[in-house]
Short mmCIF file of C-alpha atoms in Angstrom, two decimals:
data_model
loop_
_atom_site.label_atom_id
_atom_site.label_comp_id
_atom_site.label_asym_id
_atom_site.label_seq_id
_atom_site.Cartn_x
_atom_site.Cartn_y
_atom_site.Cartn_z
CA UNK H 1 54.34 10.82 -47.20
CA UNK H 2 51.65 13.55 -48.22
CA UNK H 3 48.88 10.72 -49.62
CA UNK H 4 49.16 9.12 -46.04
CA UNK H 5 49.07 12.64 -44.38
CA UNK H 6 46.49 13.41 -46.56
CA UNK H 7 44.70 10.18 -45.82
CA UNK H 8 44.98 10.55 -42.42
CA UNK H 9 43.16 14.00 -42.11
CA UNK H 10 40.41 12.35 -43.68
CA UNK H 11 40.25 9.64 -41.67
CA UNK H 12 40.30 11.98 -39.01
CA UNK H 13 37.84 14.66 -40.53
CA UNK H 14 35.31 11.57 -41.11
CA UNK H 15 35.39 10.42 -37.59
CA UNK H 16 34.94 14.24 -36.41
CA UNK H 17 31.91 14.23 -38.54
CA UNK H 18 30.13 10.34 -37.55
CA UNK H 19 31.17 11.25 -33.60
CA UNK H 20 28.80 14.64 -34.30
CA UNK H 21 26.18 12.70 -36.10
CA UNK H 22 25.76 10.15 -33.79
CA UNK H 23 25.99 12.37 -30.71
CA UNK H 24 23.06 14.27 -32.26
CA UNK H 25 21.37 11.14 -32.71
CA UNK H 26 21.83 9.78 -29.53
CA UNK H 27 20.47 13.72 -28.07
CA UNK H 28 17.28 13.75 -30.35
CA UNK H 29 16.78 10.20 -29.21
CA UNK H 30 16.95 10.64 -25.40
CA UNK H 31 16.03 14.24 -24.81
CA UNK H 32 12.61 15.45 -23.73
CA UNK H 33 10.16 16.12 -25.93
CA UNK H 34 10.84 20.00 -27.12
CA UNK H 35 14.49 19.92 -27.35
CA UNK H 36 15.49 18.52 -30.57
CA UNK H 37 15.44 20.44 -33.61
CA UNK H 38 12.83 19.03 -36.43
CA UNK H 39 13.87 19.15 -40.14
CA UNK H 40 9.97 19.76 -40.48
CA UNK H 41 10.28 16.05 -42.22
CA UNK H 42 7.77 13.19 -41.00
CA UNK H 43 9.27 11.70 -37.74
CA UNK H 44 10.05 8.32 -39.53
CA UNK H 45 11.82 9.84 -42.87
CA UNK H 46 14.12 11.63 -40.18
CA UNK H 47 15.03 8.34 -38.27
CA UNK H 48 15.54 7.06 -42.24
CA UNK H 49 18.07 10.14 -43.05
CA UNK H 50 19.48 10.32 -39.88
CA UNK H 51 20.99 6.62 -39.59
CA UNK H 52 21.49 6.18 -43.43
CA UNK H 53 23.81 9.07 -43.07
CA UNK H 54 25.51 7.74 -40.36
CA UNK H 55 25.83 4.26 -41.56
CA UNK H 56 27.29 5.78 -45.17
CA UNK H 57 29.86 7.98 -42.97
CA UNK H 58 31.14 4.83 -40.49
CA UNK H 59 31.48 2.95 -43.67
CA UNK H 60 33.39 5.50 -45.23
CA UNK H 61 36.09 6.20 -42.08
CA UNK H 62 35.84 1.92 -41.85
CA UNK H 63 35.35 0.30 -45.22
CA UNK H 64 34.11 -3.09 -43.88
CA UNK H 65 29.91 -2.33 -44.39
CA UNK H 66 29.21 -5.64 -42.64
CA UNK H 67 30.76 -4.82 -39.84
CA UNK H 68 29.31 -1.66 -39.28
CA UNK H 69 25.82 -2.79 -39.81
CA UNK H 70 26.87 -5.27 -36.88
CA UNK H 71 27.18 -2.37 -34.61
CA UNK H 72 25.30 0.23 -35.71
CA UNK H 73 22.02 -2.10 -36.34
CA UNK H 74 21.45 -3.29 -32.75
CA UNK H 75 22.73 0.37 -31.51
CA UNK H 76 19.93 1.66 -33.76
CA UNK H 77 17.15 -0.47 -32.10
CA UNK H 78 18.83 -0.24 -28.46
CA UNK H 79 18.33 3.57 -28.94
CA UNK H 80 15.04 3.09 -29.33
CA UNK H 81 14.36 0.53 -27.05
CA UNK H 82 15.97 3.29 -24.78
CA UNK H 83 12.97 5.91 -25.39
CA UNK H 84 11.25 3.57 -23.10
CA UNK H 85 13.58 4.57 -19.98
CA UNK H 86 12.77 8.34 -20.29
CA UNK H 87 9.24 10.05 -18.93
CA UNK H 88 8.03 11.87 -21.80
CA UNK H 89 8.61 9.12 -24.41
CA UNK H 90 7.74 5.70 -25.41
CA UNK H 91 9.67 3.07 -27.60
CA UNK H 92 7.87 2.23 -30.64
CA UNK H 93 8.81 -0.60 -33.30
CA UNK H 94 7.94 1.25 -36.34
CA UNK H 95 10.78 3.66 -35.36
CA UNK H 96 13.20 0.77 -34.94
CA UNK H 97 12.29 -0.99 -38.28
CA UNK H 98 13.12 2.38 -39.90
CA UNK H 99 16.20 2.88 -38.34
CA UNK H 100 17.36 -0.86 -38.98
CA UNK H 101 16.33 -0.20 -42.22
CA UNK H 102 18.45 2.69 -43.15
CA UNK H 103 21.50 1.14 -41.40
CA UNK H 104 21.17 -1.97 -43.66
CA UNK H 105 20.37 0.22 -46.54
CA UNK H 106 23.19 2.04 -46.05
CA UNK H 107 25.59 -0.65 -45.57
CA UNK H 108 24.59 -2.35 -48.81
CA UNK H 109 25.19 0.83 -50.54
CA UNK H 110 28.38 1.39 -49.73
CA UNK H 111 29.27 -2.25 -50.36
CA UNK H 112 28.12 -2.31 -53.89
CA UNK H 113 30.32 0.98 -54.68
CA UNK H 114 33.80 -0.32 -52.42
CA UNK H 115 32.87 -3.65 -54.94
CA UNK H 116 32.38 -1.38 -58.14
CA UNK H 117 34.92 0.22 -57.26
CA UNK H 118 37.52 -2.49 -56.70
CA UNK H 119 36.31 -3.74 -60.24
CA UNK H 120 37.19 -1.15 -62.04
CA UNK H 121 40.17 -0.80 -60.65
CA UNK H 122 41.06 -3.91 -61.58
CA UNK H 123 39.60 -3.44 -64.85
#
């Protein structure tokens, strides 16, 4: 009873976490220009963090990688393709390589260790 409880709150403490990420994603994507806070990073090794992280934490709260890279990859490049619907900013491919990038990345990391992982416990 306390492993599922315990389970359970962080289940619950991971999707807490990837519903904050990605609404911050989704704000730095579509806001104008000034809003967003900068990690004082280059624009492109910010997409790369920002979507790695989020791919590692859906993958973490739902251990099926391919899956998430399912969603998250044509979410990634839809955001972008979005930038194209607001005034101040344009939609550029670079930008949605990156971010299909890190969600891919991301997804075959976290595959690899649930596979380790499984091996060893098997081991």
């Amino acid at each position: 009873m306390a492993r599922s409880r315990k389970a359970n709150s962080r289940k619950t403490w991971l999707l807490v976490l990837l519903a904050a990420l990605g609404g911050v994603i989704v704000f730095s994507t579509l806001a104008p220009k000034g809003w967003p806070v900068r990690l004082g990073l280059h624009w492109l090794i910010e997409h790369f963090l920002a979507f790695f992280t989020l791919t590692l934490l859906a993958c973490l709260a739902f251990p099926r990688p391919t899956v998430v890279a399912a969603v998250l990859l044509p979410l990634a490049v839809g955001l972008e393709a979005a930038q194209a619907l607001t005034p101040d900013r344009t939609a550029d491919l670079a930008t949605a390589l990156i971010a299909a990038a890190a969600v891919a990345s991301g997804a075959l990391l976290a595959d690899g260790l649930f596979t380790v992982r499984k091996r060893r416990g098997k081991a």
